[in-house]
Short mmCIF file of C-alpha atoms in Angstrom, two decimals:
data_model
loop_
_atom_site.label_atom_id
_atom_site.label_comp_id
_atom_site.label_asym_id
_atom_site.label_seq_id
_atom_site.Cartn_x
_atom_site.Cartn_y
_atom_site.Cartn_z
CA UNK A 1 -34.34 63.92 44.70
CA UNK A 2 -32.40 63.63 41.42
CA UNK A 3 -33.72 65.24 38.25
CA UNK A 4 -35.62 62.80 36.05
CA UNK A 5 -33.71 61.68 32.98
CA UNK A 6 -35.20 62.21 29.48
CA UNK A 7 -35.76 58.46 29.17
CA UNK A 8 -37.67 58.38 32.46
CA UNK A 9 -39.84 61.31 31.30
CA UNK A 10 -40.65 59.51 28.04
CA UNK A 11 -41.50 56.39 30.00
CA UNK A 12 -43.70 58.43 32.35
CA UNK A 13 -45.74 59.97 29.49
CA UNK A 14 -46.24 56.61 27.82
CA UNK A 15 -47.23 54.94 31.09
CA UNK A 16 -49.86 57.59 31.90
CA UNK A 17 -51.37 57.25 28.40
CA UNK A 18 -51.38 53.50 28.82
CA UNK A 19 -53.30 53.69 32.11
CA UNK A 20 -56.06 55.78 30.54
CA UNK A 21 -56.62 53.27 27.73
CA UNK A 22 -56.37 50.21 29.96
CA UNK A 23 -58.72 51.67 32.59
CA UNK A 24 -61.32 52.29 29.87
CA UNK A 25 -60.90 48.80 28.45
CA UNK A 26 -62.05 47.16 31.71
CA UNK A 27 -65.42 48.88 31.41
CA UNK A 28 -65.88 48.35 27.68
CA UNK A 29 -64.97 44.67 27.93
CA UNK A 30 -67.32 44.11 30.86
CA UNK A 31 -70.22 45.58 28.88
CA UNK A 32 -69.47 43.00 26.21
CA UNK A 33 -69.20 40.21 28.78
CA UNK A 34 -72.55 41.17 30.33
CA UNK A 35 -74.28 41.21 26.95
CA UNK A 36 -72.77 37.84 26.02
CA UNK A 37 -73.71 36.36 29.41
CA UNK A 38 -77.32 37.49 29.01
CA UNK A 39 -77.75 35.38 25.87
CA UNK A 40 -75.43 32.45 26.50
CA UNK A 41 -72.91 30.81 28.82
CA UNK A 42 -70.98 33.34 30.91
CA UNK A 43 -67.19 33.56 30.63
CA UNK A 44 -66.94 32.75 34.35
CA UNK A 45 -68.63 29.42 33.58
CA UNK A 46 -66.39 28.58 30.64
CA UNK A 47 -68.33 30.26 27.83
CA UNK A 48 -66.71 32.13 24.94
CA UNK A 49 -69.76 33.90 23.52
CA UNK A 50 -68.08 37.23 24.20
CA UNK A 51 -65.91 36.62 21.13
CA UNK A 52 -68.90 37.57 18.96
CA UNK A 53 -69.64 40.76 20.93
CA UNK A 54 -68.47 44.05 19.30
CA UNK A 55 -68.25 45.69 22.75
CA UNK A 56 -65.77 43.06 23.93
CA UNK A 57 -63.63 43.54 20.83
CA UNK A 58 -63.75 47.31 21.25
CA UNK A 59 -62.50 46.83 24.80
CA UNK A 60 -59.79 44.46 23.59
CA UNK A 61 -58.60 46.98 20.98
CA UNK A 62 -58.54 49.70 23.64
CA UNK A 63 -56.53 47.44 25.91
CA UNK A 64 -54.09 46.61 23.11
CA UNK A 65 -53.50 50.32 22.48
CA UNK A 66 -52.84 50.78 26.20
CA UNK A 67 -50.54 47.78 26.32
CA UNK A 68 -48.57 49.03 23.32
CA UNK A 69 -48.00 52.34 25.11
CA UNK A 70 -47.08 50.40 28.25
CA UNK A 71 -44.78 48.20 26.19
CA UNK A 72 -42.98 51.25 24.84
CA UNK A 73 -42.69 52.75 28.33
CA UNK A 74 -40.62 49.78 29.53
CA UNK A 75 -38.07 50.48 26.79
CA UNK A 76 -37.29 53.85 28.37
CA UNK A 77 -37.86 53.55 32.12
CA UNK A 78 -37.37 50.93 34.86
CA UNK A 79 -40.31 48.76 35.86
CA UNK A 80 -40.38 50.28 39.34
CA UNK A 81 -41.33 53.61 37.71
CA UNK A 82 -43.70 52.37 35.00
CA UNK A 83 -45.68 49.72 36.88
CA UNK A 84 -46.98 51.82 39.83
CA UNK A 85 -48.58 54.25 37.36
CA UNK A 86 -51.16 51.53 36.78
CA UNK A 87 -52.93 53.21 39.71
CA UNK A 88 -54.32 55.69 37.21
CA UNK A 89 -56.18 52.87 35.48
CA UNK A 90 -57.81 52.10 38.84
CA UNK A 91 -59.10 55.63 39.10
CA UNK A 92 -60.34 55.70 35.53
CA UNK A 93 -62.06 52.30 35.63
CA UNK A 94 -63.65 52.96 39.05
CA UNK A 95 -65.10 56.29 37.91
CA UNK A 96 -66.38 54.83 34.63
CA UNK A 97 -67.86 51.83 36.49
CA UNK A 98 -69.69 54.28 38.76
CA UNK A 99 -71.31 56.18 35.87
CA UNK A 100 -71.61 53.53 33.13
CA UNK A 101 -72.02 50.19 34.91
CA UNK A 102 -73.80 51.74 37.92
CA UNK A 103 -71.32 50.11 40.32
CA UNK A 104 -71.52 52.81 42.97
CA UNK A 105 -68.31 54.25 44.42
CA UNK A 106 -68.56 55.73 47.94
CA UNK A 107 -66.72 58.92 48.91
CA UNK A 108 -64.23 56.83 50.90
CA UNK A 109 -63.61 54.83 47.75
CA UNK A 110 -62.69 58.09 46.06
CA UNK A 111 -60.30 58.79 48.94
CA UNK A 112 -58.79 55.35 48.41
CA UNK A 113 -58.19 56.19 44.75
CA UNK A 114 -56.50 59.45 45.77
CA UNK A 115 -54.19 57.54 48.14
CA UNK A 116 -53.26 55.21 45.27
CA UNK A 117 -52.27 58.18 43.14
CA UNK A 118 -50.30 59.84 45.95
CA UNK A 119 -48.38 56.63 46.58
CA UNK A 120 -47.65 56.19 42.90
CA UNK A 121 -46.37 59.75 42.55
CA UNK A 122 -44.09 59.19 45.54
CA UNK A 123 -42.57 56.15 43.85
CA UNK A 124 -42.22 57.93 40.51
CA UNK A 125 -40.39 60.91 42.03
CA UNK A 126 -37.82 58.63 43.68
CA UNK A 127 -37.52 55.97 40.99
CA UNK A 128 -34.04 54.86 39.90
CA UNK A 129 -32.62 55.69 36.49
CA UNK A 130 -32.73 53.03 33.82
CA UNK A 131 -29.46 51.13 33.53
CA UNK A 132 -27.63 51.15 30.21
CA UNK A 133 -28.26 47.98 28.22
CA UNK A 134 -26.43 47.49 24.92
CA UNK A 135 -27.77 44.12 23.77
CA UNK A 136 -30.64 41.71 24.34
CA UNK A 137 -27.98 39.16 25.24
CA UNK A 138 -27.22 41.30 28.28
CA UNK A 139 -30.87 40.97 29.36
CA UNK A 140 -30.69 37.21 28.77
CA UNK A 141 -27.72 36.95 31.12
CA UNK A 142 -29.75 38.73 33.79
CA UNK A 143 -32.67 36.34 33.21
CA UNK A 144 -30.61 33.17 33.66
CA UNK A 145 -28.93 34.22 36.88
CA UNK A 146 -29.74 31.75 39.70
CA UNK A 147 -31.71 34.29 41.74
CA UNK A 148 -34.18 35.02 38.94
CA UNK A 149 -34.44 31.38 37.86
CA UNK A 150 -35.50 30.50 41.42
CA UNK A 151 -38.08 33.31 41.37
CA UNK A 152 -39.47 32.13 38.00
CA UNK A 153 -39.69 28.53 39.21
CA UNK A 154 -41.62 29.56 42.35
CA UNK A 155 -44.02 31.67 40.27
CA UNK A 156 -44.70 28.87 37.78
CA UNK A 157 -45.31 26.37 40.59
CA UNK A 158 -47.76 28.75 42.29
CA UNK A 159 -49.64 29.34 39.00
CA UNK A 160 -49.97 25.60 38.36
CA UNK A 161 -51.39 25.09 41.86
CA UNK A 162 -53.89 27.91 41.33
CA UNK A 163 -54.98 26.59 37.92
CA UNK A 164 -55.25 22.87 38.62
CA UNK A 165 -56.14 22.81 42.33
CA UNK A 166 -57.63 26.12 43.43
CA UNK A 167 -59.63 27.21 40.38
CA UNK A 168 -61.96 24.15 40.20
CA UNK A 169 -62.73 24.51 43.92
CA UNK A 170 -62.57 28.24 44.66
CA UNK A 171 -62.40 30.10 41.33
CA UNK A 172 -66.02 31.27 41.29
CA UNK A 173 -66.07 32.23 44.97
CA UNK A 174 -62.64 33.73 45.62
CA UNK A 175 -61.36 36.63 43.51
CA UNK A 176 -57.80 35.96 44.63
CA UNK A 177 -57.61 32.82 42.43
CA UNK A 178 -58.21 34.47 39.04
CA UNK A 179 -56.37 37.66 39.93
CA UNK A 180 -53.52 35.69 41.46
CA UNK A 181 -52.93 33.79 38.22
CA UNK A 182 -52.95 37.03 36.21
CA UNK A 183 -50.66 38.84 38.65
CA UNK A 184 -48.08 36.08 39.03
CA UNK A 185 -47.80 35.52 35.29
CA UNK A 186 -47.87 39.29 34.80
CA UNK A 187 -44.57 39.72 36.60
CA UNK A 188 -42.89 37.33 34.16
CA UNK A 189 -44.68 39.03 31.26
CA UNK A 190 -43.29 42.44 32.23
CA UNK A 191 -39.72 41.18 32.42
CA UNK A 192 -40.05 39.63 28.95
CA UNK A 193 -41.86 42.69 27.59
CA UNK A 194 -39.04 44.89 28.81
CA UNK A 195 -36.51 42.65 27.07
CA UNK A 196 -38.44 42.78 23.77
CA UNK A 197 -38.97 46.54 24.07
CA UNK A 198 -35.25 47.06 24.60
CA UNK A 199 -34.53 44.83 21.59
CA UNK A 200 -36.86 46.91 19.39
CA UNK A 201 -35.39 50.17 20.69
CA UNK A 202 -31.84 49.00 19.95
CA UNK A 203 -32.88 47.66 16.53
CA UNK A 204 -34.34 51.04 15.54
CA UNK A 205 -31.09 52.66 16.62
CA UNK A 206 -29.21 50.53 14.09
CA UNK A 207 -28.23 47.48 16.15
CA UNK A 208 -30.40 44.56 15.01
CA UNK A 209 -31.26 42.42 18.04
CA UNK A 210 -33.57 39.95 16.32
CA UNK A 211 -30.66 38.07 14.82
CA UNK A 212 -30.20 36.62 18.32
CA UNK A 213 -32.44 33.72 19.40
CA UNK A 214 -32.76 35.30 22.86
CA UNK A 215 -35.13 37.98 21.54
CA UNK A 216 -37.45 35.34 20.04
CA UNK A 217 -37.57 33.39 23.29
CA UNK A 218 -38.66 36.53 25.10
CA UNK A 219 -41.36 37.10 22.45
CA UNK A 220 -42.64 33.53 22.94
CA UNK A 221 -42.85 34.01 26.70
CA UNK A 222 -44.79 37.26 26.22
CA UNK A 223 -47.30 35.55 23.90
CA UNK A 224 -47.94 32.59 26.22
CA UNK A 225 -48.24 34.72 29.35
CA UNK A 226 -50.56 37.26 27.69
CA UNK A 227 -52.97 34.58 26.43
CA UNK A 228 -53.12 33.05 29.91
CA UNK A 229 -53.71 36.43 31.54
CA UNK A 230 -56.49 37.40 29.10
CA UNK A 231 -58.34 34.14 29.76
CA UNK A 232 -58.36 34.46 33.55
CA UNK A 233 -58.92 38.20 33.55
CA UNK A 234 -62.09 37.62 31.51
CA UNK A 235 -63.28 35.12 34.12
CA UNK A 236 -62.56 37.57 36.93
CA UNK A 237 -64.37 40.43 35.19
CA UNK A 238 -67.41 38.26 34.50
CA UNK A 239 -67.67 36.99 38.07
CA UNK A 240 -66.64 39.86 40.35
CA UNK A 241 -67.03 43.61 40.69
CA UNK A 242 -65.02 45.65 38.18
CA UNK A 243 -64.34 48.56 40.54
CA UNK A 244 -62.54 46.19 42.91
CA UNK A 245 -60.94 43.80 40.41
CA UNK A 246 -58.87 46.72 39.12
CA UNK A 247 -57.25 47.76 42.43
CA UNK A 248 -56.74 44.21 43.70
CA UNK A 249 -55.17 43.21 40.40
CA UNK A 250 -53.07 46.36 40.48
CA UNK A 251 -51.68 45.75 43.97
CA UNK A 252 -50.79 42.12 43.33
CA UNK A 253 -49.43 42.75 39.85
CA UNK A 254 -47.34 45.72 40.99
CA UNK A 255 -45.98 43.85 44.02
CA UNK A 256 -44.77 40.86 42.02
CA UNK A 257 -43.48 43.01 39.17
CA UNK A 258 -41.39 45.17 41.50
CA UNK A 259 -40.02 42.04 43.17
CA UNK A 260 -39.19 40.50 39.77
CA UNK A 261 -37.54 43.70 38.54
CA UNK A 262 -35.58 44.06 41.76
CA UNK A 263 -34.26 40.51 41.35
CA UNK A 264 -33.60 40.54 37.61
CA UNK A 265 -32.57 44.15 36.86
CA UNK A 266 -31.36 45.00 40.39
CA UNK A 267 -33.17 48.36 40.28
CA UNK A 268 -32.32 49.22 43.89
CA UNK A 269 -28.63 48.36 43.71
CA UNK A 270 -27.60 51.97 42.98
CA UNK A 271 -30.05 53.66 45.37
CA UNK A 272 -29.59 54.83 48.93
CA UNK A 273 -31.52 53.35 51.82
CA UNK A 274 -33.52 56.58 52.16
CA UNK A 275 -34.79 56.44 48.58
CA UNK A 276 -35.69 52.78 48.87
CA UNK A 277 -37.55 53.50 52.12
CA UNK A 278 -39.43 56.38 50.45
CA UNK A 279 -40.46 54.14 47.58
CA UNK A 280 -41.67 51.50 50.04
CA UNK A 281 -43.69 54.15 51.89
CA UNK A 282 -45.25 55.14 48.59
CA UNK A 283 -46.19 51.55 47.92
CA UNK A 284 -47.70 51.17 51.41
CA UNK A 285 -49.78 54.29 50.66
CA UNK A 286 -51.05 52.57 47.52
CA UNK A 287 -51.92 49.45 49.53
CA UNK A 288 -53.80 51.60 52.06
CA UNK A 289 -55.79 53.28 49.31
CA UNK A 290 -56.68 49.94 47.76
CA UNK A 291 -57.76 48.52 51.12
CA UNK A 292 -59.96 51.57 51.74
CA UNK A 293 -61.51 51.25 48.30
CA UNK A 294 -62.25 47.58 48.94
CA UNK A 295 -63.72 48.03 52.44
CA UNK A 296 -66.05 50.89 51.43
CA UNK A 297 -67.10 49.61 47.99
CA UNK A 298 -70.54 48.37 49.11
CA UNK A 299 -71.33 51.54 51.05
CA UNK A 300 -72.11 53.35 47.81
CA UNK A 301 -74.72 50.74 46.92
CA UNK A 302 -76.33 50.61 50.36
CA UNK A 303 -76.49 54.39 50.74
CA UNK A 304 -79.44 54.60 48.38
CA UNK A 305 -81.38 52.01 50.33
CA UNK A 306 -82.53 54.47 53.05
CA UNK A 307 -81.13 52.41 55.87
CA UNK A 308 -81.69 48.97 54.36
CA UNK A 309 -78.68 46.91 53.40
CA UNK A 310 -78.58 45.98 49.75
CA UNK A 311 -75.91 44.00 48.04
CA UNK A 312 -74.94 44.37 44.40
CA UNK A 313 -74.94 41.24 42.35
CA UNK A 314 -71.16 41.07 42.08
CA UNK A 315 -70.24 41.42 45.75
CA UNK A 316 -68.57 40.49 48.08
CA UNK A 317 -65.11 41.03 46.68
CA UNK A 318 -62.58 38.43 47.75
CA UNK A 319 -65.30 35.81 48.25
CA UNK A 320 -68.49 35.46 46.23
CA UNK A 321 -71.55 33.39 47.02
CA UNK A 322 -72.66 30.90 44.43
CA UNK A 323 -71.15 31.30 40.99
CA UNK A 324 -70.74 35.02 41.00
CA UNK A 325 -74.47 35.69 40.66
CA UNK A 326 -76.52 36.94 43.60
CA UNK A 327 -78.11 34.43 45.91
CA UNK A 328 -81.87 34.37 46.36
CA UNK A 329 -81.63 35.78 49.88
CA UNK A 330 -79.98 39.00 48.68
CA UNK A 331 -82.13 42.03 47.88
CA UNK A 332 -80.93 43.36 44.57
CA UNK A 333 -81.69 46.98 43.65
CA UNK A 334 -83.44 47.33 40.31
#
């Protein structure tokens, strides 16, 4: 294992800080969504009453702080190092959901969180060094290579299908629809965020990058993608269980981001087969932890039922009966 470069260490510190803020924001925002839904139309049903809720805005500010730290991390370290550290936000949001939102987390769910962290650490310790980039125009050339243009076209087509075909039919019953939209667009967001972060870093070093139109195009892409992600993430949070939205979103988002970074920035081009295999093993460990967290999520809620099976109002995870509310046949703990 090579020694981590100073830039990678800076990126690591910023990414960890980002995960703490973002993990907290899931819980704070959901409290706002629940309060807004109790007095009006829920976000999952198209309502926007949460915009008048202080809790939701507090969560949004917390998320913005986390995203700014995440934004800065991409200026120093490759996406394959920064993105997997989102596992820490899973741990933080799951623990807070357990104590604040009373969404019980079973001991095997805790084990799943630990596996996510172990896998992330494995990836971090074997992550490639950031390549030297001297201008935002260099990033633009990477973005318009045929391989990445094909990837972007496939992603945009998949998002359009999810929005216009799948969401009206399956959005309120299948978590994968909302989270899929956020994750797919998220991979394009990260690539553009990295370009803007590099432009800002170079500008502060004395080489103004905002005199080039390329930087402004990347900024526009970031703005559009972020607005789309916020909208569908709100719907997912309002309809499904927070403690499971986080890991499912993390796995899908990380997968597509690593693929996008591998195609655009060619992160693995300078690495040996052994290091790539180790990073893949780390990612599989994360997937295993997420699967365990998902499969044992309801056990924490049923354990207090003294043998009876009780279902929380926001379960099951990948599919949800009705509109995200519990059906009349479910026994809901009070």
